[in-house]
Short mmCIF file of N, CA and C in Angstrom, two decimals:
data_model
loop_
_atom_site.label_atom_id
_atom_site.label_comp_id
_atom_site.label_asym_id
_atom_site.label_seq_id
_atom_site.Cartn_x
_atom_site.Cartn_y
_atom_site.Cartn_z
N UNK A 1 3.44 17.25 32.47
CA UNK A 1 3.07 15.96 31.91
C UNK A 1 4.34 15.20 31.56
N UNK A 2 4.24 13.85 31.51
CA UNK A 2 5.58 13.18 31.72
C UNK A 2 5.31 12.90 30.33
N UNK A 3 6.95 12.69 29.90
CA UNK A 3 7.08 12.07 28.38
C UNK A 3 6.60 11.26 28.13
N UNK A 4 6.21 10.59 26.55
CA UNK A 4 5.89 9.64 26.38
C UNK A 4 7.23 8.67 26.38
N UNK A 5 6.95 7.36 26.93
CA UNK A 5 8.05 6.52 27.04
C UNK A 5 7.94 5.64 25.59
N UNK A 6 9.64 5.05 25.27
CA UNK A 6 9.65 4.51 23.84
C UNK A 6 8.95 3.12 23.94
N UNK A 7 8.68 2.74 22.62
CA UNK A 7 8.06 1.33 22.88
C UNK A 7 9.39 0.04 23.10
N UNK A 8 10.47 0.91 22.75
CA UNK A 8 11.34 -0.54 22.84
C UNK A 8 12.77 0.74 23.18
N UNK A 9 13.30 0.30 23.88
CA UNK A 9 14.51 1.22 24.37
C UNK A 9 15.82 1.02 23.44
N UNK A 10 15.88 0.37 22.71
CA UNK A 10 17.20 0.09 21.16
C UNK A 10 16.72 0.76 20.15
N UNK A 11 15.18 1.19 19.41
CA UNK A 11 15.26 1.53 18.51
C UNK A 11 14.33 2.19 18.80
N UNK A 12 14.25 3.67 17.82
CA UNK A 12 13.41 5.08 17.76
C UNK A 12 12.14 4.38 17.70
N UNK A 13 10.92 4.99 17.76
CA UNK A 13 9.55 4.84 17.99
C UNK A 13 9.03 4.94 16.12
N UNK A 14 9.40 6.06 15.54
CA UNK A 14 9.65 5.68 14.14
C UNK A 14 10.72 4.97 13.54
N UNK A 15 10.96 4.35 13.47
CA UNK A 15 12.27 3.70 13.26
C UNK A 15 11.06 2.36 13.24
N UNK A 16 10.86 1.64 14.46
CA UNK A 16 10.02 0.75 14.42
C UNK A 16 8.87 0.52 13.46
N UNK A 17 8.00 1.89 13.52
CA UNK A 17 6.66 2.08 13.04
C UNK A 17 6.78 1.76 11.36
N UNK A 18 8.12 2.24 10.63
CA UNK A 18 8.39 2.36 9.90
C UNK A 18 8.67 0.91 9.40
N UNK A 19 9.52 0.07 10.21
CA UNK A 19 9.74 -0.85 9.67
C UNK A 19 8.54 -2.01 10.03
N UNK A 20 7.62 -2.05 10.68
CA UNK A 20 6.77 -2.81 10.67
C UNK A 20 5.52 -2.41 9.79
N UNK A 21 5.37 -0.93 9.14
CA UNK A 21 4.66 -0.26 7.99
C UNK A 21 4.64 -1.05 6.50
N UNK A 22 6.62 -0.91 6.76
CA UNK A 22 6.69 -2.05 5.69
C UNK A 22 6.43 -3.40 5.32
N UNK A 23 6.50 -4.17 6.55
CA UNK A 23 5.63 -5.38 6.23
C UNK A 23 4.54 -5.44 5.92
N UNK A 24 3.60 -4.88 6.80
CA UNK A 24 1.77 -4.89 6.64
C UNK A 24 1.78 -4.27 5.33
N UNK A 25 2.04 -3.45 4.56
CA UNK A 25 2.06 -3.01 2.91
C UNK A 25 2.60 -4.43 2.07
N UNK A 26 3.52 -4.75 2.48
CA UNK A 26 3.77 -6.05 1.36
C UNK A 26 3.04 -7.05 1.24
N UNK A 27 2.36 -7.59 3.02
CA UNK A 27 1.40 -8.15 3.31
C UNK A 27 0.26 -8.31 2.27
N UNK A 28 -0.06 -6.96 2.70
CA UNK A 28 -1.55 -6.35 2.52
C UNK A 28 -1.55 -6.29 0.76
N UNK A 29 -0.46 -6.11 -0.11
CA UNK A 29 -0.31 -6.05 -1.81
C UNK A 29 -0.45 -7.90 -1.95
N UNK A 30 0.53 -8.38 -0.54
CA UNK A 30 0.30 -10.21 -1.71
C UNK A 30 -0.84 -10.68 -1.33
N UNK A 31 -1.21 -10.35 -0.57
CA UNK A 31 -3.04 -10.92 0.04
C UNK A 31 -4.17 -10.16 -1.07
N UNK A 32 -4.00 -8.83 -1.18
CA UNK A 32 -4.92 -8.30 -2.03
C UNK A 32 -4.63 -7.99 -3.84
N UNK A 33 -3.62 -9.29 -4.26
CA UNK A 33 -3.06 -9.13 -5.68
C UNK A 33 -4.04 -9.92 -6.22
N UNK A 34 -3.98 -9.91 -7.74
CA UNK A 34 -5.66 -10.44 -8.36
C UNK A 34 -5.48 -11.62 -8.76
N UNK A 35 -6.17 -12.99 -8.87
CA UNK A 35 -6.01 -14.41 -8.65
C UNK A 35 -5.11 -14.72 -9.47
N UNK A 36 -4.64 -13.86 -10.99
CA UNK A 36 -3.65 -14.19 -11.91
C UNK A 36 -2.32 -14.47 -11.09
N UNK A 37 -2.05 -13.76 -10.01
CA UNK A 37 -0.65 -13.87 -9.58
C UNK A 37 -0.22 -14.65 -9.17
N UNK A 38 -0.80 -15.48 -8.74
CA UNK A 38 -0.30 -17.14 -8.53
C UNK A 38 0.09 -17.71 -9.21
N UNK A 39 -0.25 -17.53 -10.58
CA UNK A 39 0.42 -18.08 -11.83
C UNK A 39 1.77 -17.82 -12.44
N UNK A 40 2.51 -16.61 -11.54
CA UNK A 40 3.48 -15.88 -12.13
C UNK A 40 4.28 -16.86 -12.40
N UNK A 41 4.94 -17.95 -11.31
CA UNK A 41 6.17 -18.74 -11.35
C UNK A 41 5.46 -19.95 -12.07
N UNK A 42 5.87 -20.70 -12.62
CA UNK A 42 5.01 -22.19 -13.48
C UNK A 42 4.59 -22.50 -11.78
N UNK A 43 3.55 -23.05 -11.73
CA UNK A 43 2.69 -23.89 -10.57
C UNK A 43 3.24 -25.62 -11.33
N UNK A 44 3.89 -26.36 -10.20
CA UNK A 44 3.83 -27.53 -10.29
C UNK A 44 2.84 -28.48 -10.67
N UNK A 45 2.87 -29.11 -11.47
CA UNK A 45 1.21 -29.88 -11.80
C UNK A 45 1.10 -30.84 -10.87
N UNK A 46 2.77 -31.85 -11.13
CA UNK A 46 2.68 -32.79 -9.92
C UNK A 46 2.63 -32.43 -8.83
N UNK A 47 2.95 -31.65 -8.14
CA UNK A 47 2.73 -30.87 -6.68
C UNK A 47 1.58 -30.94 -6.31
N UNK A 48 0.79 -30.61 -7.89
CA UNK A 48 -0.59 -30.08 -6.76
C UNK A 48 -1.35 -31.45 -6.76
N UNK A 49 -1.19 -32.33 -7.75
CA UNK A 49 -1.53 -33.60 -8.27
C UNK A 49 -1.60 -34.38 -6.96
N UNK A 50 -0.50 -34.79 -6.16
CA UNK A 50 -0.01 -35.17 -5.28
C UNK A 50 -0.71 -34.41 -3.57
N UNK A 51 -0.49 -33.28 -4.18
CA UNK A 51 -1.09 -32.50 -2.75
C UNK A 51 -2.55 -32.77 -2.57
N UNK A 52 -3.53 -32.30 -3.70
CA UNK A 52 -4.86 -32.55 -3.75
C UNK A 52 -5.08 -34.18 -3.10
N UNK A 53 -4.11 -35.28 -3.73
CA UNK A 53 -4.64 -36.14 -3.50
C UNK A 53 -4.79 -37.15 -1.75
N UNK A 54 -3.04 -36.61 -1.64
CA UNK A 54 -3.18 -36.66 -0.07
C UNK A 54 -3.71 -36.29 0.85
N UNK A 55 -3.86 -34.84 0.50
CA UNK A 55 -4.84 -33.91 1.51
C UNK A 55 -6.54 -33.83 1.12
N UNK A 56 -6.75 -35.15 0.22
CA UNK A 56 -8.35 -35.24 -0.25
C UNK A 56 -8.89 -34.00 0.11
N UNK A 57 -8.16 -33.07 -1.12
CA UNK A 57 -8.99 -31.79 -1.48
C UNK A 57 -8.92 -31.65 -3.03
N UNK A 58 -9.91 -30.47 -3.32
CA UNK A 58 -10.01 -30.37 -4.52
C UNK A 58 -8.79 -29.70 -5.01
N UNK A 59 -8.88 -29.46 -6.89
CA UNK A 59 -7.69 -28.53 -7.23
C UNK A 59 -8.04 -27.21 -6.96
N UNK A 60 -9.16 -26.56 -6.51
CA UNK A 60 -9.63 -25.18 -6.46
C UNK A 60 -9.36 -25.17 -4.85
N UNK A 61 -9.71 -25.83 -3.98
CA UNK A 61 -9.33 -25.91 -2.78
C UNK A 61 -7.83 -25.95 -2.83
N UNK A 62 -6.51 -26.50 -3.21
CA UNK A 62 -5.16 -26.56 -3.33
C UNK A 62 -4.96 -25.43 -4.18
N UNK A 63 -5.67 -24.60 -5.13
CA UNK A 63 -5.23 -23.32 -5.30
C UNK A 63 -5.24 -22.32 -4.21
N UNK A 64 -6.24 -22.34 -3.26
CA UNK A 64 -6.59 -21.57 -2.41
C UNK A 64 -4.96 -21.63 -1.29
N UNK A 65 -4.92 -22.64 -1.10
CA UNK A 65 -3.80 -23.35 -0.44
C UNK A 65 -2.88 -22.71 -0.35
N UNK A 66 -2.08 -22.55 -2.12
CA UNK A 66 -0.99 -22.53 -2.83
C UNK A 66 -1.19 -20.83 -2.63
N UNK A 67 -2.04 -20.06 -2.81
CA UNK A 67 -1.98 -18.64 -2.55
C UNK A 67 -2.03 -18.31 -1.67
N UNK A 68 -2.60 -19.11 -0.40
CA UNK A 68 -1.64 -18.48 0.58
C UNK A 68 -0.09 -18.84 1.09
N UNK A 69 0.15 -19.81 0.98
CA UNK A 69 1.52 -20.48 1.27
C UNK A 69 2.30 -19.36 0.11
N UNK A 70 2.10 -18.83 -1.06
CA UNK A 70 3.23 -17.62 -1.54
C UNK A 70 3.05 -16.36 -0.89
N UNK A 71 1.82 -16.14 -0.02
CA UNK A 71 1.78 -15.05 0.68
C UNK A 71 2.79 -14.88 1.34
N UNK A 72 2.58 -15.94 2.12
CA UNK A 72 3.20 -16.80 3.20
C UNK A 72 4.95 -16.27 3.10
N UNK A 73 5.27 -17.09 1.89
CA UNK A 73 6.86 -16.85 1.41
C UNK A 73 7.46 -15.34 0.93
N UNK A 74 6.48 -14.97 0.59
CA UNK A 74 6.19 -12.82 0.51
C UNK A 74 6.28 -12.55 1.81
N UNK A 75 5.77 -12.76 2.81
CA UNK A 75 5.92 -12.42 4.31
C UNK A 75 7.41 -12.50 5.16
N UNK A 76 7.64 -14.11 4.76
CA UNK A 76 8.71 -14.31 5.27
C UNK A 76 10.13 -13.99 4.89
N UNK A 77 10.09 -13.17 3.32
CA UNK A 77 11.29 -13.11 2.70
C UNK A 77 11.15 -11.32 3.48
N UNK A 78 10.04 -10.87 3.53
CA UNK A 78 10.14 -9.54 4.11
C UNK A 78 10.54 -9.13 5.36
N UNK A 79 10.29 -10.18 5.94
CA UNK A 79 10.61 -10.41 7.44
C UNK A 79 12.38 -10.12 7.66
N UNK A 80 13.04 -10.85 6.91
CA UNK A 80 14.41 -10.84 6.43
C UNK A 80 15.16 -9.12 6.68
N UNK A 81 13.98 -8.17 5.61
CA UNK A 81 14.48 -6.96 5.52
C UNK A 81 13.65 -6.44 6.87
N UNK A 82 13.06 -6.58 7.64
CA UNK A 82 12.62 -6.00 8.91
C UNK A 82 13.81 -6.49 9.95
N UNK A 83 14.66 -7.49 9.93
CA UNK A 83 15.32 -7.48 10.88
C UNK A 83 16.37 -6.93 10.62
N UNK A 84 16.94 -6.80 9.40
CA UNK A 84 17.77 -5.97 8.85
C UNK A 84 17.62 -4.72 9.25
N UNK A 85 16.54 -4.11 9.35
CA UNK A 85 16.41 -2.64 9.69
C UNK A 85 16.28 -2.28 10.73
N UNK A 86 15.72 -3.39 11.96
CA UNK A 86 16.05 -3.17 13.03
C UNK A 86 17.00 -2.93 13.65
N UNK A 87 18.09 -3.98 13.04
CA UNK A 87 19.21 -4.06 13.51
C UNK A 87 19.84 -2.95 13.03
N UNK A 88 19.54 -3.07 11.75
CA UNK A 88 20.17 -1.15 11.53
C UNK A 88 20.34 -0.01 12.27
N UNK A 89 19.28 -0.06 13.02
CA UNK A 89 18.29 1.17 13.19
C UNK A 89 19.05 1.24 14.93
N UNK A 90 19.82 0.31 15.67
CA UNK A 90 20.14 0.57 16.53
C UNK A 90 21.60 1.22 16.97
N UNK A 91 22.02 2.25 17.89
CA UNK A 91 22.82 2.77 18.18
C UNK A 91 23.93 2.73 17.60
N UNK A 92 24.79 3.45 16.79
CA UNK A 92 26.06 3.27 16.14
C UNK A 92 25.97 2.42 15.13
N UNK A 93 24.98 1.48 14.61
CA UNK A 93 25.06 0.51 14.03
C UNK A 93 24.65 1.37 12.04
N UNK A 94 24.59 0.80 11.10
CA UNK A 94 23.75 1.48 9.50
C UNK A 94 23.23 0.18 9.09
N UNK A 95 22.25 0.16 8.29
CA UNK A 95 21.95 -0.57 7.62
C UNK A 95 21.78 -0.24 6.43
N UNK A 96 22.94 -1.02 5.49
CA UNK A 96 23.04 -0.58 3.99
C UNK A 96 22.27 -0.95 3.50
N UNK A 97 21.14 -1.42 3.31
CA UNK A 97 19.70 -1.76 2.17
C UNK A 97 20.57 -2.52 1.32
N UNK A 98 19.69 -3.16 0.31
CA UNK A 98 20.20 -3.61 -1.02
C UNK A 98 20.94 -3.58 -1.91
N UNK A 99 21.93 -4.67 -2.50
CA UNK A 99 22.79 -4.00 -3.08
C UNK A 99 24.51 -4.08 -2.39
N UNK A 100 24.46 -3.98 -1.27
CA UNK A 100 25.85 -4.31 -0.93
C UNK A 100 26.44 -5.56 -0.19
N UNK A 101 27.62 -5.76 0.11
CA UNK A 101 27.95 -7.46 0.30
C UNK A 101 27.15 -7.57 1.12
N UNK A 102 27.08 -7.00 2.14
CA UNK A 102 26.67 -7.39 3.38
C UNK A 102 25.59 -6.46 4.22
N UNK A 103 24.90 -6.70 5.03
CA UNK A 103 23.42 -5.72 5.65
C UNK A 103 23.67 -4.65 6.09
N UNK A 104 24.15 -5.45 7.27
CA UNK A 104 24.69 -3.87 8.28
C UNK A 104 26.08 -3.41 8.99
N UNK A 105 26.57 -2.21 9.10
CA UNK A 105 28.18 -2.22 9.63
C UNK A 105 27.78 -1.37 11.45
N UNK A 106 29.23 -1.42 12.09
CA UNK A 106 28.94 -0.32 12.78
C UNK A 106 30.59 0.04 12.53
N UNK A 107 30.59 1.46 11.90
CA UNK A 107 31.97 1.69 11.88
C UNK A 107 32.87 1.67 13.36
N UNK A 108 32.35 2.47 14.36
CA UNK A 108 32.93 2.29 16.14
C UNK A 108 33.59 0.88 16.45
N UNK A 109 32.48 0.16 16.04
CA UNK A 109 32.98 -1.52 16.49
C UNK A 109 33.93 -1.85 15.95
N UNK A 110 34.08 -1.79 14.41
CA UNK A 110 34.60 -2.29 13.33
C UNK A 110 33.62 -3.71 12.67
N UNK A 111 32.50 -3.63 12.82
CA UNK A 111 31.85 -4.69 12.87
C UNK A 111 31.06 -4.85 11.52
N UNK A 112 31.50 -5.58 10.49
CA UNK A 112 30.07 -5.87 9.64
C UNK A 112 28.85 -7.24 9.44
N UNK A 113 27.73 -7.50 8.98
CA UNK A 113 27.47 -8.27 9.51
C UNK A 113 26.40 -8.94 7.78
N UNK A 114 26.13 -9.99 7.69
CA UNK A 114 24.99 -10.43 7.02
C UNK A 114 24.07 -11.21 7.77
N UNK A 115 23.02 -10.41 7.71
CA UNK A 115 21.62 -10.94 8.52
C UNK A 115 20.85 -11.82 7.89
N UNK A 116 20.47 -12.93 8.52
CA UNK A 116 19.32 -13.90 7.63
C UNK A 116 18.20 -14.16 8.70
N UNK A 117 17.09 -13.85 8.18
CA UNK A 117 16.15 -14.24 8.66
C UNK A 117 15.79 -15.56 9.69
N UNK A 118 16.60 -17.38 9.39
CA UNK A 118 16.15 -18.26 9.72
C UNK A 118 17.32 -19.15 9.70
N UNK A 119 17.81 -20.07 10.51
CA UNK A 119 18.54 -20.62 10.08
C UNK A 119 18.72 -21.37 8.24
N UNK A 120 17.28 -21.63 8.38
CA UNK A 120 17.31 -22.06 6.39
C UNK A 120 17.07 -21.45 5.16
N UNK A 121 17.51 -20.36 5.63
CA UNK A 121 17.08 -19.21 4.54
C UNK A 121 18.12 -19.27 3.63
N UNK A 122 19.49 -19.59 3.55
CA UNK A 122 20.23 -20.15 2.83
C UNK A 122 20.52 -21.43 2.72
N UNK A 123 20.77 -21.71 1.47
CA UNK A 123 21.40 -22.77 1.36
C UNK A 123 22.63 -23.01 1.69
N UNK A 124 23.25 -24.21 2.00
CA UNK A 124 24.53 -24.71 2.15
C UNK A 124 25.36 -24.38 1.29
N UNK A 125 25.45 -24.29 0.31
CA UNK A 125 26.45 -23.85 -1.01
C UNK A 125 26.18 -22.32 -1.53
N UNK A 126 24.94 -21.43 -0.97
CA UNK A 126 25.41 -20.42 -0.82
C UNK A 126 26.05 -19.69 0.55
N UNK A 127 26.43 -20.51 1.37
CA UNK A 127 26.76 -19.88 2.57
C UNK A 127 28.73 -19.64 2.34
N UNK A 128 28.94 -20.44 1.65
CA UNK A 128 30.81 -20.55 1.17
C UNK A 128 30.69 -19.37 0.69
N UNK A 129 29.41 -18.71 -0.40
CA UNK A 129 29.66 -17.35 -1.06
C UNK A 129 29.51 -16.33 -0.11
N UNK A 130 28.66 -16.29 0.82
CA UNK A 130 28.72 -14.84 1.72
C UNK A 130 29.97 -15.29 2.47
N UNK A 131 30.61 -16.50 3.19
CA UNK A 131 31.68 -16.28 3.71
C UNK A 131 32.95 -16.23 2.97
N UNK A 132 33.01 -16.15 1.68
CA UNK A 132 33.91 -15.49 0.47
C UNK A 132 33.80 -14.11 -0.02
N UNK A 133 32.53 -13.64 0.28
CA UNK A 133 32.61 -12.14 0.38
C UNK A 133 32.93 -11.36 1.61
N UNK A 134 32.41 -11.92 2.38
CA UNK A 134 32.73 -11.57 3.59
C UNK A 134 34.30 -11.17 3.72
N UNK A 135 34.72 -12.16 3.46
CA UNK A 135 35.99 -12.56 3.72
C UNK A 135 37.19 -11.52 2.65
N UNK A 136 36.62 -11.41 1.43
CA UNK A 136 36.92 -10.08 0.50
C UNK A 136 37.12 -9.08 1.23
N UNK A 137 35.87 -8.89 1.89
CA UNK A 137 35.76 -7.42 2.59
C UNK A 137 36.57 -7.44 3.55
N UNK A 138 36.66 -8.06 4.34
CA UNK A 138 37.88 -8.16 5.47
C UNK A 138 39.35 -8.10 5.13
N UNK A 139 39.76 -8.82 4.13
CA UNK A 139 41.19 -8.58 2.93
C UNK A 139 40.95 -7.37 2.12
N UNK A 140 40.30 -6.67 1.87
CA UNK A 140 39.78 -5.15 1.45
C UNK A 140 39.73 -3.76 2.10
N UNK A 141 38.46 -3.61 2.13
CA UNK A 141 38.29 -1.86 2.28
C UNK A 141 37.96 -1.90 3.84
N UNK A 142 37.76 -3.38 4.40
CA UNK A 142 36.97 -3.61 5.78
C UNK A 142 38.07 -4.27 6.79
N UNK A 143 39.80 -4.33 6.09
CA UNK A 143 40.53 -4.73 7.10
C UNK A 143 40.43 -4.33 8.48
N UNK A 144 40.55 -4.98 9.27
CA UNK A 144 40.59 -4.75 10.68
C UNK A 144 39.14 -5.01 11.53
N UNK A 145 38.18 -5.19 10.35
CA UNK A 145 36.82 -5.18 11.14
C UNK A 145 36.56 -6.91 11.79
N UNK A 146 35.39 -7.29 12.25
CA UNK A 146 34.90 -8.65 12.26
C UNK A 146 33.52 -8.18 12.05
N UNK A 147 33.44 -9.60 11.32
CA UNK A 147 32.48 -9.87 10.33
C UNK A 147 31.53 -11.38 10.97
N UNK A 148 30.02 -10.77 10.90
CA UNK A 148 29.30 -11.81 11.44
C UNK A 148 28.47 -12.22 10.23
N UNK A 149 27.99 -13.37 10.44
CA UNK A 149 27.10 -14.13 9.60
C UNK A 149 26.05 -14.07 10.91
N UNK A 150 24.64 -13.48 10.86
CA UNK A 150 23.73 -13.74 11.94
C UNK A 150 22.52 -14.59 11.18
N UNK A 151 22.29 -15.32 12.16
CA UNK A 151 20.93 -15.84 11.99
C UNK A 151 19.72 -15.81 12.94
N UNK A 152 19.06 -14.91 12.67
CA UNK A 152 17.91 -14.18 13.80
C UNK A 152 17.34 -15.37 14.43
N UNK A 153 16.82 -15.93 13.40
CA UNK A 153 16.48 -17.18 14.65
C UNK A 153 16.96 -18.89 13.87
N UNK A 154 17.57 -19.22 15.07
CA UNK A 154 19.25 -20.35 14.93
C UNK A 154 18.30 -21.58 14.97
N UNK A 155 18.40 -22.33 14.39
CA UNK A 155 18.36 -24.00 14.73
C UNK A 155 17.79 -23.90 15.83
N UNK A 156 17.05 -24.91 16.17
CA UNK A 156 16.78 -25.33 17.38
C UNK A 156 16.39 -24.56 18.42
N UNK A 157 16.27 -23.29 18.39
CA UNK A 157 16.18 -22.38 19.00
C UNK A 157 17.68 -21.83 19.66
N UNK A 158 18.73 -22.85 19.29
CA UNK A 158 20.04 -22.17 20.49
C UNK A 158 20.79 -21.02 20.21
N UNK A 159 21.28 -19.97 20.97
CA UNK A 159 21.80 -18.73 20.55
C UNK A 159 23.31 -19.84 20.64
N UNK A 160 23.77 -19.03 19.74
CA UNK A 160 25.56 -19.32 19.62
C UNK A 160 26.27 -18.19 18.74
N UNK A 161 27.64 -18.32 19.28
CA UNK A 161 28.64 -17.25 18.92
C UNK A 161 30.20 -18.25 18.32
N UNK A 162 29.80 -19.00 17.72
CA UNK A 162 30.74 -19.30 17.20
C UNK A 162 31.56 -18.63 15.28
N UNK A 163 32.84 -19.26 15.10
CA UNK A 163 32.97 -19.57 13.88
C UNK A 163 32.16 -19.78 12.64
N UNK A 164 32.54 -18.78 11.70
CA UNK A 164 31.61 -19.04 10.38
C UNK A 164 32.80 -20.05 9.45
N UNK A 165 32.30 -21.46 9.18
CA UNK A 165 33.28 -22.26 8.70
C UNK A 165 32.04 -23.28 8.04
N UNK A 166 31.46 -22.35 6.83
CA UNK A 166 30.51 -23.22 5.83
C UNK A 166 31.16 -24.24 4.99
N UNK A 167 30.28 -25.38 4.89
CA UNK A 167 31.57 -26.29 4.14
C UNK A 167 30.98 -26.47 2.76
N UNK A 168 32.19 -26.62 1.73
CA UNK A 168 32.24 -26.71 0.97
C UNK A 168 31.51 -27.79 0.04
N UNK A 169 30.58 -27.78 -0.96
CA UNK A 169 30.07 -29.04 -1.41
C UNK A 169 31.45 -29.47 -2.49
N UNK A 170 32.03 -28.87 -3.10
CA UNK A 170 33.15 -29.08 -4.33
C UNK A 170 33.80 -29.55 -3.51
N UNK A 171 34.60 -29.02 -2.77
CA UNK A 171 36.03 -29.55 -2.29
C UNK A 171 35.57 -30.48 -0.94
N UNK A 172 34.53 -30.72 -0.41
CA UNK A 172 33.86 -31.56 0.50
C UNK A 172 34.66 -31.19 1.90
N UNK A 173 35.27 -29.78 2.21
CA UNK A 173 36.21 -29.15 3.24
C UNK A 173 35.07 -28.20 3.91
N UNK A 174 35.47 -27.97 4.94
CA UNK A 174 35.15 -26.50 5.50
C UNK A 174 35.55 -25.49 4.98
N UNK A 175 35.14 -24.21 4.90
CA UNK A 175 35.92 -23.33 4.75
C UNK A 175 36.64 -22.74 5.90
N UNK A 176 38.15 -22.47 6.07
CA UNK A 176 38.83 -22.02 7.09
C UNK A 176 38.61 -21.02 8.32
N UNK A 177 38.46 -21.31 9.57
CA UNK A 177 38.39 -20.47 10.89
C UNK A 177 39.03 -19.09 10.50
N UNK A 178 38.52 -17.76 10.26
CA UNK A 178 39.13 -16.41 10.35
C UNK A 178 38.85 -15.57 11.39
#
């Protein structure tokens, strides 16, 4: 009998299972949390004031709304750590979890990297800080490596390999080509 073949030839068959386990659980907790939890962060009054009125719905209808759109943002911030672990999870590569400057290294390459989910998953004025840590680590314990800023999925859809040169809102500069 012939082997079973992998579902994706970069990463283990658990490796995958595992990291897509973890989404459908986070999923499945913000979809099935009890109606209080919507309330956790203050709910905008004018937001919904405004929303109800444009979208001529009720405020019980724009609650309904509003709980799923934080599902929604529960999904997508998880999504973040699934590509993280993918990318982990492939050949030579680690993925440090939480907690350290940056996602994932591959010592062989010399390569470390911070993964973001979307091109807008950061802001502009935090992007000077990961390329100031980054940049630590490279003047540090990570001399000799290169260091990526990835964004799983880029603007516009275009892949690119350029320069990380976030600009500055204080000093209204780029930060410098390394």
């Amino acid at each position: 009998m012939a082997a079973k073949k992998k579902l994706l030839s970069f990463i283990s068959d658990e490796n995958l299972y595992s990291a897509v386990k973890d989404i459908l659980d986070v999923a499945q907790y913000a979809a099935y949390k009890n109606e209080d939890y919507i309330y956790r962060n203050a709910i905008d009054p004018f937001s919904a004031l405004f929303d109800t009125a444009l979208q001529n719905i009720t405020l019980k209808e724009w609650l309904g709304k509003e709980a799923s759109r934080q599902i929604q943002k529960t999904l997508q911030n998880t999504l973040g750590d699934f590509h993280q672990t993918i990318l982990g999870s492939l050949p030579g590569w680690e993925n440090l979890e939480r907690g350290h400057v940056f996602d994932i290294r591959n010592t062989r390459k010399m390569i470390i990297a911070e993964i973001k989910n979307k091109y807008n998953t950061t802001k502009g004025n935090h992007k000077t800080a990961i390329y100031d840590d980054l940049k630590a680590q490279l003047d540090g314990k990570y001399k000799g490596y290169v260091a990526y800023y990835v964004e799983v999925i880029p603007q516009n859809k275009k892949t690119y390999n350029k320069e990380f040169t976030p600009p500055d809102n204080r000093t209204k500069t780029q930060r410098p080509g390394n």
